[in-house]
Amino acid sequence: MVHKNNVTELIFTGLFQDPEVQKLCFVLFLPVYLATLLGNGLIFVTVSISKTLHSPMYFFLSSLSLVEICYSSTVAPKFITDLLAEVKTISLKGCLTQIFFFHFFGVVEIILLVVMAYDRYVAICKPLHYMIIMSRQVCHMLVAGSWLGGLIHSIIQIIITIPLPFCGPNVIDHYFCDLHPLLKLACTDTFMEKFIVMANSGLFSIISLFILVSSYAVILISLRKHSAEGRRKALSTCASHITVVILYFGPGAFIYMRPSSAFTEDKLVSVFYTVITPMLNPIVYTLRNTEMKNAIRMFWSQKDK
């Protein structure tokens, strides 16, 4: 049977139906998104121009901040402006574009978190060889590898989605385009596509989480040999990384590692990892990091002069 692809525009149901609640959400989420841009932008600029933050850890942190800005910007601007719109629409091409970049930057971020865990492992467990192992060239290769990994993942996701026929209905029960809600609209059996998506996203996330947990477990065990001051410094840095990992993987696991549903809870959890988490990361890293706080103070004092 041949399906005609006659859907060119999709309609979002949105986060809430009540117009007053939507206006309240607009007032709440616009400052959150602006804070995301400001916080992550400040970290990226500070690390780029600072004379003291030249270690691999800060290089990876600035890369993470740049990815956070891109990742949040694939969803937040459209979502926030839609809160004031009566009908929330997006073209099918626009929807596929959003899916591509959302998954692209999301996976780049996951790989960067794994890279940052590896960096802390080398710094704490092999301190004498740290600068040899984590040379400038290696750091650039690891970041480039993160972007390449994200690109490959997104290409796979989009290649299986583009050929699908969409002949109606055209209402997505979400506030942004993601694979599970879009696959529900395809007028053909999508069992194989859903399986590939789950394998591509699920297996990748499980392997990444296993590497992260293993790295921090080895780090915590090796810290017993360090002095009390060394333990305190290492734990402070690792605590920031672990907090960001939990903030990112917790909600993501809830959505992608279980059967999809149409519950409002799913949308609320999605808001957490698409809008709120990118704002929290710079706060987590700067509040616990004296070097970063001092560099930001110096940056502002130079700016004032």
PDB file of C-alpha atoms in Angstrom:
ATOM      1  CA  MET A   1       0.000   0.000   0.000  1.00  0.00           C
ATOM      2  CA  VAL A   2       1.403   3.440  -0.981  1.00  0.00           C
ATOM      3  CA  HIS A   3       0.970   6.281   1.525  1.00  0.00           C
ATOM      4  CA  LYS A   4       0.863   9.844   0.318  1.00  0.00           C
ATOM      5  CA  ASN A   5       2.963  12.220   2.430  1.00  0.00           C
ATOM      6  CA  ASN A   6       0.514  15.137   2.548  1.00  0.00           C
ATOM      7  CA  VAL A   7       1.492  16.607   5.943  1.00  0.00           C
ATOM      8  CA  THR A   8       3.650  19.712   5.576  1.00  0.00           C
ATOM      9  CA  GLU A   9       2.825  21.377   8.909  1.00  0.00           C
ATOM     10  CA  LEU A  10       2.608  19.999  12.447  1.00  0.00           C
ATOM     11  CA  ILE A  11       0.766  21.389  15.489  1.00  0.00           C
ATOM     12  CA  PHE A  12       2.075  21.105  19.065  1.00  0.00           C
ATOM     13  CA  THR A  13      -0.402  20.536  21.907  1.00  0.00           C
ATOM     14  CA  GLY A  14       2.074  22.425  24.121  1.00  0.00           C
ATOM     15  CA  LEU A  15       2.965  21.999  27.782  1.00  0.00           C
ATOM     16  CA  PHE A  16      -0.348  23.228  29.233  1.00  0.00           C
ATOM     17  CA  GLN A  17      -3.692  24.135  27.648  1.00  0.00           C
ATOM     18  CA  ASP A  18      -4.689  26.987  29.986  1.00  0.00           C
ATOM     19  CA  PRO A  19      -3.682  30.371  28.401  1.00  0.00           C
ATOM     20  CA  GLU A  20      -3.058  31.953  31.833  1.00  0.00           C
ATOM     21  CA  VAL A  21      -0.738  29.119  32.867  1.00  0.00           C
ATOM     22  CA  GLN A  22       1.088  29.478  29.530  1.00  0.00           C
ATOM     23  CA  LYS A  23       1.645  33.198  30.168  1.00  0.00           C
ATOM     24  CA  LEU A  24       2.983  32.344  33.634  1.00  0.00           C
ATOM     25  CA  CYS A  25       5.342  29.782  32.050  1.00  0.00           C
ATOM     26  CA  PHE A  26       6.539  32.449  29.592  1.00  0.00           C
ATOM     27  CA  VAL A  27       7.404  34.798  32.487  1.00  0.00           C
ATOM     28  CA  LEU A  28       9.206  31.911  34.231  1.00  0.00           C
ATOM     29  CA  PHE A  29      11.117  30.309  31.334  1.00  0.00           C
ATOM     30  CA  LEU A  30      12.278  33.410  29.428  1.00  0.00           C
ATOM     31  CA  PRO A  31      14.615  34.524  32.293  1.00  0.00           C
ATOM     32  CA  VAL A  32      15.782  30.887  32.655  1.00  0.00           C
ATOM     33  CA  TYR A  33      16.821  30.755  28.974  1.00  0.00           C
ATOM     34  CA  LEU A  34      18.491  34.191  29.159  1.00  0.00           C
ATOM     35  CA  ALA A  35      20.362  33.027  32.291  1.00  0.00           C
ATOM     36  CA  THR A  36      21.483  29.919  30.355  1.00  0.00           C
ATOM     37  CA  LEU A  37      22.945  32.089  27.579  1.00  0.00           C
ATOM     38  CA  LEU A  38      24.558  34.498  30.053  1.00  0.00           C
ATOM     39  CA  GLY A  39      25.963  31.859  32.441  1.00  0.00           C
ATOM     40  CA  ASN A  40      27.371  29.494  29.824  1.00  0.00           C
ATOM     41  CA  GLY A  41      28.536  32.413  27.652  1.00  0.00           C
ATOM     42  CA  LEU A  42      30.378  33.892  30.636  1.00  0.00           C
ATOM     43  CA  ILE A  43      32.182  30.590  31.317  1.00  0.00           C
ATOM     44  CA  PHE A  44      33.139  30.184  27.643  1.00  0.00           C
ATOM     45  CA  VAL A  45      34.483  33.763  27.336  1.00  0.00           C
ATOM     46  CA  THR A  46      36.257  33.666  30.745  1.00  0.00           C
ATOM     47  CA  VAL A  47      38.095  30.407  29.949  1.00  0.00           C
ATOM     48  CA  SER A  48      38.967  31.670  26.439  1.00  0.00           C
ATOM     49  CA  ILE A  49      40.623  34.910  27.641  1.00  0.00           C
ATOM     50  CA  SER A  50      41.863  33.908  31.109  1.00  0.00           C
ATOM     51  CA  LYS A  51      45.612  33.465  31.626  1.00  0.00           C
ATOM     52  CA  THR A  52      45.087  31.103  34.589  1.00  0.00           C
ATOM     53  CA  LEU A  53      42.462  28.669  33.242  1.00  0.00           C
ATOM     54  CA  HIS A  54      44.544  26.822  30.651  1.00  0.00           C
ATOM     55  CA  SER A  55      44.291  23.270  32.038  1.00  0.00           C
ATOM     56  CA  PRO A  56      42.443  20.565  30.047  1.00  0.00           C
ATOM     57  CA  MET A  57      39.639  20.575  32.655  1.00  0.00           C
ATOM     58  CA  TYR A  58      38.718  24.193  31.824  1.00  0.00           C
ATOM     59  CA  PHE A  59      39.104  23.594  28.091  1.00  0.00           C
ATOM     60  CA  PHE A  60      36.503  20.813  28.341  1.00  0.00           C
ATOM     61  CA  LEU A  61      34.312  22.978  30.584  1.00  0.00           C
ATOM     62  CA  SER A  62      34.303  25.827  28.032  1.00  0.00           C
ATOM     63  CA  SER A  63      33.441  23.301  25.284  1.00  0.00           C
ATOM     64  CA  LEU A  64      30.583  21.999  27.431  1.00  0.00           C
ATOM     65  CA  SER A  65      29.282  25.546  27.971  1.00  0.00           C
ATOM     66  CA  LEU A  66      29.278  26.208  24.216  1.00  0.00           C
ATOM     67  CA  VAL A  67      27.359  22.961  23.596  1.00  0.00           C
ATOM     68  CA  GLU A  68      24.870  23.871  26.376  1.00  0.00           C
ATOM     69  CA  ILE A  69      24.071  27.157  24.599  1.00  0.00           C
ATOM     70  CA  CYS A  70      23.510  25.331  21.280  1.00  0.00           C
ATOM     71  CA  TYR A  71      21.562  22.462  22.896  1.00  0.00           C
ATOM     72  CA  SER A  72      19.187  24.750  24.805  1.00  0.00           C
ATOM     73  CA  SER A  73      18.724  26.986  21.735  1.00  0.00           C
ATOM     74  CA  THR A  74      17.365  24.092  19.631  1.00  0.00           C
ATOM     75  CA  VAL A  75      14.242  23.936  21.838  1.00  0.00           C
ATOM     76  CA  ALA A  76      13.893  26.891  24.244  1.00  0.00           C
ATOM     77  CA  PRO A  77      13.349  29.886  21.862  1.00  0.00           C
ATOM     78  CA  LYS A  78      10.580  28.130  19.881  1.00  0.00           C
ATOM     79  CA  PHE A  79       9.007  26.709  23.045  1.00  0.00           C
ATOM     80  CA  ILE A  80       9.021  30.099  24.844  1.00  0.00           C
ATOM     81  CA  THR A  81       7.544  32.047  21.896  1.00  0.00           C
ATOM     82  CA  ASP A  82       4.909  29.307  21.426  1.00  0.00           C
ATOM     83  CA  LEU A  83       3.711  29.928  25.003  1.00  0.00           C
ATOM     84  CA  LEU A  84       2.188  33.195  23.716  1.00  0.00           C
ATOM     85  CA  ALA A  85       0.834  31.681  20.477  1.00  0.00           C
ATOM     86  CA  GLU A  86      -2.751  30.472  20.141  1.00  0.00           C
ATOM     87  CA  VAL A  87      -1.789  27.758  17.638  1.00  0.00           C
ATOM     88  CA  LYS A  88       1.713  26.300  17.943  1.00  0.00           C
ATOM     89  CA  THR A  89       2.878  25.140  14.515  1.00  0.00           C
ATOM     90  CA  ILE A  90       6.093  23.956  12.882  1.00  0.00           C
ATOM     91  CA  SER A  91       6.782  22.758   9.319  1.00  0.00           C
ATOM     92  CA  LEU A  92       7.660  19.078   8.839  1.00  0.00           C
ATOM     93  CA  LYS A  93      11.134  20.117   7.592  1.00  0.00           C
ATOM     94  CA  GLY A  94      11.517  22.393  10.623  1.00  0.00           C
ATOM     95  CA  CYS A  95      10.513  19.500  12.875  1.00  0.00           C
ATOM     96  CA  LEU A  96      13.119  17.166  11.341  1.00  0.00           C
ATOM     97  CA  THR A  97      15.735  19.929  11.638  1.00  0.00           C
ATOM     98  CA  GLN A  98      14.910  20.394  15.329  1.00  0.00           C
ATOM     99  CA  ILE A  99      15.187  16.638  15.947  1.00  0.00           C
ATOM    100  CA  PHE A 100      18.559  16.501  14.163  1.00  0.00           C
ATOM    101  CA  PHE A 101      20.167  19.350  16.144  1.00  0.00           C
ATOM    102  CA  PHE A 102      18.532  18.407  19.459  1.00  0.00           C
ATOM    103  CA  HIS A 103      20.010  14.895  19.292  1.00  0.00           C
ATOM    104  CA  PHE A 104      23.282  16.168  17.799  1.00  0.00           C
ATOM    105  CA  PHE A 105      24.061  18.580  20.655  1.00  0.00           C
ATOM    106  CA  GLY A 106      22.592  16.224  23.266  1.00  0.00           C
ATOM    107  CA  VAL A 107      24.999  13.431  22.303  1.00  0.00           C
ATOM    108  CA  VAL A 108      27.963  15.834  22.018  1.00  0.00           C
ATOM    109  CA  GLU A 109      27.210  16.810  25.630  1.00  0.00           C
ATOM    110  CA  ILE A 110      27.054  13.181  26.809  1.00  0.00           C
ATOM    111  CA  ILE A 111      30.415  12.375  25.170  1.00  0.00           C
ATOM    112  CA  LEU A 112      31.957  15.543  26.658  1.00  0.00           C
ATOM    113  CA  LEU A 113      30.791  14.463  30.132  1.00  0.00           C
ATOM    114  CA  VAL A 114      32.517  11.097  29.562  1.00  0.00           C
ATOM    115  CA  VAL A 115      35.667  12.912  28.367  1.00  0.00           C
ATOM    116  CA  MET A 116      35.598  15.131  31.489  1.00  0.00           C
ATOM    117  CA  ALA A 117      35.307  12.034  33.701  1.00  0.00           C
ATOM    118  CA  TYR A 118      38.338  10.527  31.909  1.00  0.00           C
ATOM    119  CA  ASP A 119      40.239  13.808  32.423  1.00  0.00           C
ATOM    120  CA  ARG A 120      39.541  13.686  36.198  1.00  0.00           C
ATOM    121  CA  TYR A 121      40.558   9.996  36.289  1.00  0.00           C
ATOM    122  CA  VAL A 122      43.947  10.775  34.687  1.00  0.00           C
ATOM    123  CA  ALA A 123      44.473  13.868  36.900  1.00  0.00           C
ATOM    124  CA  ILE A 124      43.783  11.989  40.143  1.00  0.00           C
ATOM    125  CA  CYS A 125      45.014   8.450  39.377  1.00  0.00           C
ATOM    126  CA  LYS A 126      48.000   9.284  37.112  1.00  0.00           C
ATOM    127  CA  PRO A 127      49.054  12.803  38.218  1.00  0.00           C
ATOM    128  CA  LEU A 128      52.721  12.473  37.162  1.00  0.00           C
ATOM    129  CA  HIS A 129      51.764  11.613  33.571  1.00  0.00           C
ATOM    130  CA  TYR A 130      48.749  13.960  33.379  1.00  0.00           C
ATOM    131  CA  MET A 131      50.219  16.638  31.070  1.00  0.00           C
ATOM    132  CA  ILE A 132      51.697  13.977  28.758  1.00  0.00           C
ATOM    133  CA  ILE A 133      48.466  11.953  28.479  1.00  0.00           C
ATOM    134  CA  MET A 134      46.178  15.015  28.282  1.00  0.00           C
ATOM    135  CA  SER A 135      48.282  17.027  25.839  1.00  0.00           C
ATOM    136  CA  ARG A 136      46.747  19.934  23.902  1.00  0.00           C
ATOM    137  CA  GLN A 137      46.529  17.751  20.778  1.00  0.00           C
ATOM    138  CA  VAL A 138      44.757  14.941  22.662  1.00  0.00           C
ATOM    139  CA  CYS A 139      42.279  17.435  24.197  1.00  0.00           C
ATOM    140  CA  HIS A 140      41.404  18.864  20.776  1.00  0.00           C
ATOM    141  CA  MET A 141      40.996  15.340  19.365  1.00  0.00           C
ATOM    142  CA  LEU A 142      38.674  14.334  22.222  1.00  0.00           C
ATOM    143  CA  VAL A 143      36.461  17.402  21.702  1.00  0.00           C
ATOM    144  CA  ALA A 144      36.442  16.856  17.911  1.00  0.00           C
ATOM    145  CA  GLY A 145      35.528  13.201  18.566  1.00  0.00           C
ATOM    146  CA  SER A 146      32.586  14.360  20.708  1.00  0.00           C
ATOM    147  CA  TRP A 147      31.223  16.464  17.846  1.00  0.00           C
ATOM    148  CA  LEU A 148      31.786  13.621  15.357  1.00  0.00           C
ATOM    149  CA  GLY A 149      29.967  11.156  17.653  1.00  0.00           C
ATOM    150  CA  GLY A 150      26.998  13.534  17.921  1.00  0.00           C
ATOM    151  CA  LEU A 151      26.909  13.960  14.135  1.00  0.00           C
ATOM    152  CA  ILE A 152      26.928  10.193  13.446  1.00  0.00           C
ATOM    153  CA  HIS A 153      24.179   9.596  16.043  1.00  0.00           C
ATOM    154  CA  SER A 154      21.946  12.336  14.579  1.00  0.00           C
ATOM    155  CA  ILE A 155      22.462  11.214  10.987  1.00  0.00           C
ATOM    156  CA  ILE A 156      21.276   7.698  11.955  1.00  0.00           C
ATOM    157  CA  GLN A 157      18.193   9.123  13.728  1.00  0.00           C
ATOM    158  CA  ILE A 158      17.227  11.366  10.827  1.00  0.00           C
ATOM    159  CA  ILE A 159      17.934   8.805   8.054  1.00  0.00           C
ATOM    160  CA  ILE A 160      15.313   6.434   9.503  1.00  0.00           C
ATOM    161  CA  THR A 161      12.773   9.263   9.984  1.00  0.00           C
ATOM    162  CA  ILE A 162      12.901  11.130   6.630  1.00  0.00           C
ATOM    163  CA  PRO A 163      11.471   8.262   4.477  1.00  0.00           C
ATOM    164  CA  LEU A 164       8.429   7.763   6.772  1.00  0.00           C
ATOM    165  CA  PRO A 165       5.041   8.781   5.302  1.00  0.00           C
ATOM    166  CA  PHE A 166       2.933  11.323   7.228  1.00  0.00           C
ATOM    167  CA  CYS A 167      -0.634  11.516   5.926  1.00  0.00           C
ATOM    168  CA  GLY A 168      -2.431  12.776   9.042  1.00  0.00           C
ATOM    169  CA  PRO A 169      -3.195  13.451  11.848  1.00  0.00           C
ATOM    170  CA  ASN A 170      -0.672  16.253  12.280  1.00  0.00           C
ATOM    171  CA  VAL A 171      -0.932  17.024  16.026  1.00  0.00           C
ATOM    172  CA  ILE A 172       2.189  16.269  18.142  1.00  0.00           C
ATOM    173  CA  ASP A 173       1.409  15.722  21.813  1.00  0.00           C
ATOM    174  CA  HIS A 174       4.490  17.639  22.973  1.00  0.00           C
ATOM    175  CA  TYR A 175       5.947  21.163  23.076  1.00  0.00           C
ATOM    176  CA  PHE A 176       8.868  20.379  20.706  1.00  0.00           C
ATOM    177  CA  CYS A 177       9.754  17.834  18.014  1.00  0.00           C
ATOM    178  CA  ASP A 178      11.210  14.602  19.288  1.00  0.00           C
ATOM    179  CA  LEU A 179      11.370  11.157  17.736  1.00  0.00           C
ATOM    180  CA  HIS A 180       8.845   9.225  19.854  1.00  0.00           C
ATOM    181  CA  PRO A 181       5.962  11.733  19.437  1.00  0.00           C
ATOM    182  CA  LEU A 182       6.724  12.129  15.695  1.00  0.00           C
ATOM    183  CA  LEU A 183       6.900   8.373  15.021  1.00  0.00           C
ATOM    184  CA  LYS A 184       3.378   8.044  16.470  1.00  0.00           C
ATOM    185  CA  LEU A 185       2.090  10.198  13.575  1.00  0.00           C
ATOM    186  CA  ALA A 186       3.600   8.076  10.779  1.00  0.00           C
ATOM    187  CA  CYS A 187       0.908   6.242   8.799  1.00  0.00           C
ATOM    188  CA  THR A 188       2.859   2.991   8.636  1.00  0.00           C
ATOM    189  CA  ASP A 189       4.187   0.435  11.126  1.00  0.00           C
ATOM    190  CA  THR A 190       7.192   2.003  12.894  1.00  0.00           C
ATOM    191  CA  PHE A 191       8.208  -0.956  15.093  1.00  0.00           C
ATOM    192  CA  MET A 192      11.626  -1.275  13.420  1.00  0.00           C
ATOM    193  CA  GLU A 193      12.235   2.498  13.496  1.00  0.00           C
ATOM    194  CA  LYS A 194      11.351   2.637  17.213  1.00  0.00           C
ATOM    195  CA  PHE A 195      13.692  -0.299  17.871  1.00  0.00           C
ATOM    196  CA  ILE A 196      16.582   1.418  16.031  1.00  0.00           C
ATOM    197  CA  VAL A 197      15.909   4.687  17.900  1.00  0.00           C
ATOM    198  CA  MET A 198      15.854   2.866  21.245  1.00  0.00           C
ATOM    199  CA  ALA A 199      19.034   0.938  20.396  1.00  0.00           C
ATOM    200  CA  ASN A 200      20.786   4.066  19.092  1.00  0.00           C
ATOM    201  CA  SER A 201      19.821   6.284  22.059  1.00  0.00           C
ATOM    202  CA  GLY A 202      19.378   3.695  24.810  1.00  0.00           C
ATOM    203  CA  LEU A 203      22.512   1.620  24.275  1.00  0.00           C
ATOM    204  CA  PHE A 204      24.622   4.732  23.786  1.00  0.00           C
ATOM    205  CA  SER A 205      23.303   6.243  27.046  1.00  0.00           C
ATOM    206  CA  ILE A 206      23.766   2.994  29.011  1.00  0.00           C
ATOM    207  CA  ILE A 207      27.374   2.550  27.789  1.00  0.00           C
ATOM    208  CA  SER A 208      28.165   6.221  28.536  1.00  0.00           C
ATOM    209  CA  LEU A 209      26.620   5.989  32.006  1.00  0.00           C
ATOM    210  CA  PHE A 210      28.559   2.762  32.718  1.00  0.00           C
ATOM    211  CA  ILE A 211      31.860   4.461  31.747  1.00  0.00           C
ATOM    212  CA  LEU A 212      30.992   7.510  33.891  1.00  0.00           C
ATOM    213  CA  VAL A 213      30.049   5.455  36.963  1.00  0.00           C
ATOM    214  CA  SER A 214      33.152   3.229  36.555  1.00  0.00           C
ATOM    215  CA  SER A 215      35.457   6.274  36.210  1.00  0.00           C
ATOM    216  CA  TYR A 216      34.150   7.962  39.348  1.00  0.00           C
ATOM    217  CA  ALA A 217      34.189   4.651  41.283  1.00  0.00           C
ATOM    218  CA  VAL A 218      37.895   4.171  40.432  1.00  0.00           C
ATOM    219  CA  ILE A 219      38.584   7.830  41.335  1.00  0.00           C
ATOM    220  CA  LEU A 220      36.850   7.532  44.740  1.00  0.00           C
ATOM    221  CA  ILE A 221      38.750   4.301  45.545  1.00  0.00           C
ATOM    222  CA  SER A 222      42.119   5.845  44.574  1.00  0.00           C
ATOM    223  CA  LEU A 223      41.442   8.965  46.697  1.00  0.00           C
ATOM    224  CA  ARG A 224      41.988   6.906  49.872  1.00  0.00           C
ATOM    225  CA  LYS A 225      45.751   7.076  49.159  1.00  0.00           C
ATOM    226  CA  HIS A 226      45.733  10.895  48.956  1.00  0.00           C
ATOM    227  CA  SER A 227      46.233  13.412  51.751  1.00  0.00           C
ATOM    228  CA  ALA A 228      43.195  15.017  53.423  1.00  0.00           C
ATOM    229  CA  GLU A 229      43.743  18.280  51.460  1.00  0.00           C
ATOM    230  CA  GLY A 230      44.214  16.394  48.171  1.00  0.00           C
ATOM    231  CA  ARG A 231      41.037  14.403  48.854  1.00  0.00           C
ATOM    232  CA  ARG A 232      39.075  17.579  49.615  1.00  0.00           C
ATOM    233  CA  LYS A 233      40.160  19.303  46.371  1.00  0.00           C
ATOM    234  CA  ALA A 234      39.564  16.245  44.196  1.00  0.00           C
ATOM    235  CA  LEU A 235      36.171  15.526  45.772  1.00  0.00           C
ATOM    236  CA  SER A 236      35.086  19.147  45.293  1.00  0.00           C
ATOM    237  CA  THR A 237      35.833  18.981  41.548  1.00  0.00           C
ATOM    238  CA  CYS A 238      34.330  15.506  41.111  1.00  0.00           C
ATOM    239  CA  ALA A 239      31.196  16.497  43.057  1.00  0.00           C
ATOM    240  CA  SER A 240      30.486  19.213  40.463  1.00  0.00           C
ATOM    241  CA  HIS A 241      30.911  16.738  37.601  1.00  0.00           C
ATOM    242  CA  ILE A 242      28.765  14.061  39.288  1.00  0.00           C
ATOM    243  CA  THR A 243      26.007  16.633  39.994  1.00  0.00           C
ATOM    244  CA  VAL A 244      25.902  17.655  36.310  1.00  0.00           C
ATOM    245  CA  VAL A 245      25.861  13.983  35.217  1.00  0.00           C
ATOM    246  CA  ILE A 246      22.889  13.251  37.531  1.00  0.00           C
ATOM    247  CA  LEU A 247      21.047  16.406  36.362  1.00  0.00           C
ATOM    248  CA  TYR A 248      21.517  15.373  32.741  1.00  0.00           C
ATOM    249  CA  PHE A 249      21.137  11.579  32.836  1.00  0.00           C
ATOM    250  CA  GLY A 250      18.338  11.365  35.439  1.00  0.00           C
ATOM    251  CA  PRO A 251      15.557  13.043  33.399  1.00  0.00           C
ATOM    252  CA  GLY A 252      16.963  11.711  30.095  1.00  0.00           C
ATOM    253  CA  ALA A 253      16.857   8.117  31.367  1.00  0.00           C
ATOM    254  CA  PHE A 254      13.243   8.633  32.524  1.00  0.00           C
ATOM    255  CA  ILE A 255      12.197   9.644  28.978  1.00  0.00           C
ATOM    256  CA  TYR A 256      14.345   7.482  26.668  1.00  0.00           C
ATOM    257  CA  MET A 257      14.888   4.242  28.616  1.00  0.00           C
ATOM    258  CA  ARG A 258      11.216   3.338  29.045  1.00  0.00           C
ATOM    259  CA  PRO A 259       8.172   2.951  26.770  1.00  0.00           C
ATOM    260  CA  SER A 260       6.923   6.343  25.569  1.00  0.00           C
ATOM    261  CA  SER A 261       3.656   7.678  27.012  1.00  0.00           C
ATOM    262  CA  ALA A 262       1.495  10.767  26.683  1.00  0.00           C
ATOM    263  CA  PHE A 263       1.553  11.765  30.348  1.00  0.00           C
ATOM    264  CA  THR A 264       2.030  15.424  31.274  1.00  0.00           C
ATOM    265  CA  GLU A 265       4.814  14.206  33.638  1.00  0.00           C
ATOM    266  CA  ASP A 266       6.882  13.288  30.549  1.00  0.00           C
ATOM    267  CA  LYS A 267       6.589  16.845  29.249  1.00  0.00           C
ATOM    268  CA  LEU A 268       7.496  18.336  32.639  1.00  0.00           C
ATOM    269  CA  VAL A 269      10.573  16.084  32.869  1.00  0.00           C
ATOM    270  CA  SER A 270      11.495  17.126  29.303  1.00  0.00           C
ATOM    271  CA  VAL A 271      11.299  20.802  30.349  1.00  0.00           C
ATOM    272  CA  PHE A 272      13.806  20.030  33.085  1.00  0.00           C
ATOM    273  CA  TYR A 273      16.509  18.651  30.764  1.00  0.00           C
ATOM    274  CA  THR A 274      15.836  20.939  27.776  1.00  0.00           C
ATOM    275  CA  VAL A 275      15.425  24.293  29.566  1.00  0.00           C
ATOM    276  CA  ILE A 276      16.409  24.142  33.253  1.00  0.00           C
ATOM    277  CA  THR A 277      19.478  21.830  33.346  1.00  0.00           C
ATOM    278  CA  PRO A 278      21.516  23.929  30.842  1.00  0.00           C
ATOM    279  CA  MET A 279      21.055  26.904  33.201  1.00  0.00           C
ATOM    280  CA  LEU A 280      22.108  24.932  36.301  1.00  0.00           C
ATOM    281  CA  ASN A 281      25.414  23.616  34.890  1.00  0.00           C
ATOM    282  CA  PRO A 282      27.330  26.939  34.993  1.00  0.00           C
ATOM    283  CA  ILE A 283      26.003  27.554  38.523  1.00  0.00           C
ATOM    284  CA  VAL A 284      27.173  24.100  39.681  1.00  0.00           C
ATOM    285  CA  TYR A 285      30.651  24.552  38.183  1.00  0.00           C
ATOM    286  CA  THR A 286      31.284  28.151  39.272  1.00  0.00           C
ATOM    287  CA  LEU A 287      29.896  28.045  42.825  1.00  0.00           C
ATOM    288  CA  ARG A 288      32.195  25.154  43.801  1.00  0.00           C
ATOM    289  CA  ASN A 289      35.269  26.352  41.905  1.00  0.00           C
ATOM    290  CA  THR A 290      37.460  29.074  43.442  1.00  0.00           C
ATOM    291  CA  GLU A 291      39.703  29.399  40.350  1.00  0.00           C
ATOM    292  CA  MET A 292      36.684  29.961  38.110  1.00  0.00           C
ATOM    293  CA  LYS A 293      35.162  32.525  40.499  1.00  0.00           C
ATOM    294  CA  ASN A 294      38.474  34.438  40.688  1.00  0.00           C
ATOM    295  CA  ALA A 295      38.855  34.390  36.883  1.00  0.00           C
ATOM    296  CA  ILE A 296      35.299  35.737  36.437  1.00  0.00           C
ATOM    297  CA  ARG A 297      36.019  38.532  38.980  1.00  0.00           C
ATOM    298  CA  MET A 298      39.203  39.429  37.069  1.00  0.00           C
ATOM    299  CA  PHE A 299      37.281  39.389  33.777  1.00  0.00           C
ATOM    300  CA  TRP A 300      34.674  41.821  35.145  1.00  0.00           C
ATOM    301  CA  SER A 301      37.262  44.088  36.783  1.00  0.00           C
ATOM    302  CA  GLN A 302      39.186  44.306  33.463  1.00  0.00           C
ATOM    303  CA  LYS A 303      35.895  45.008  31.673  1.00  0.00           C
ATOM    304  CA  ASP A 304      35.098  47.854  34.090  1.00  0.00           C
ATOM    305  CA  LYS A 305      38.539  49.404  33.561  1.00  0.00           C
TER     306      LYS A 305
END
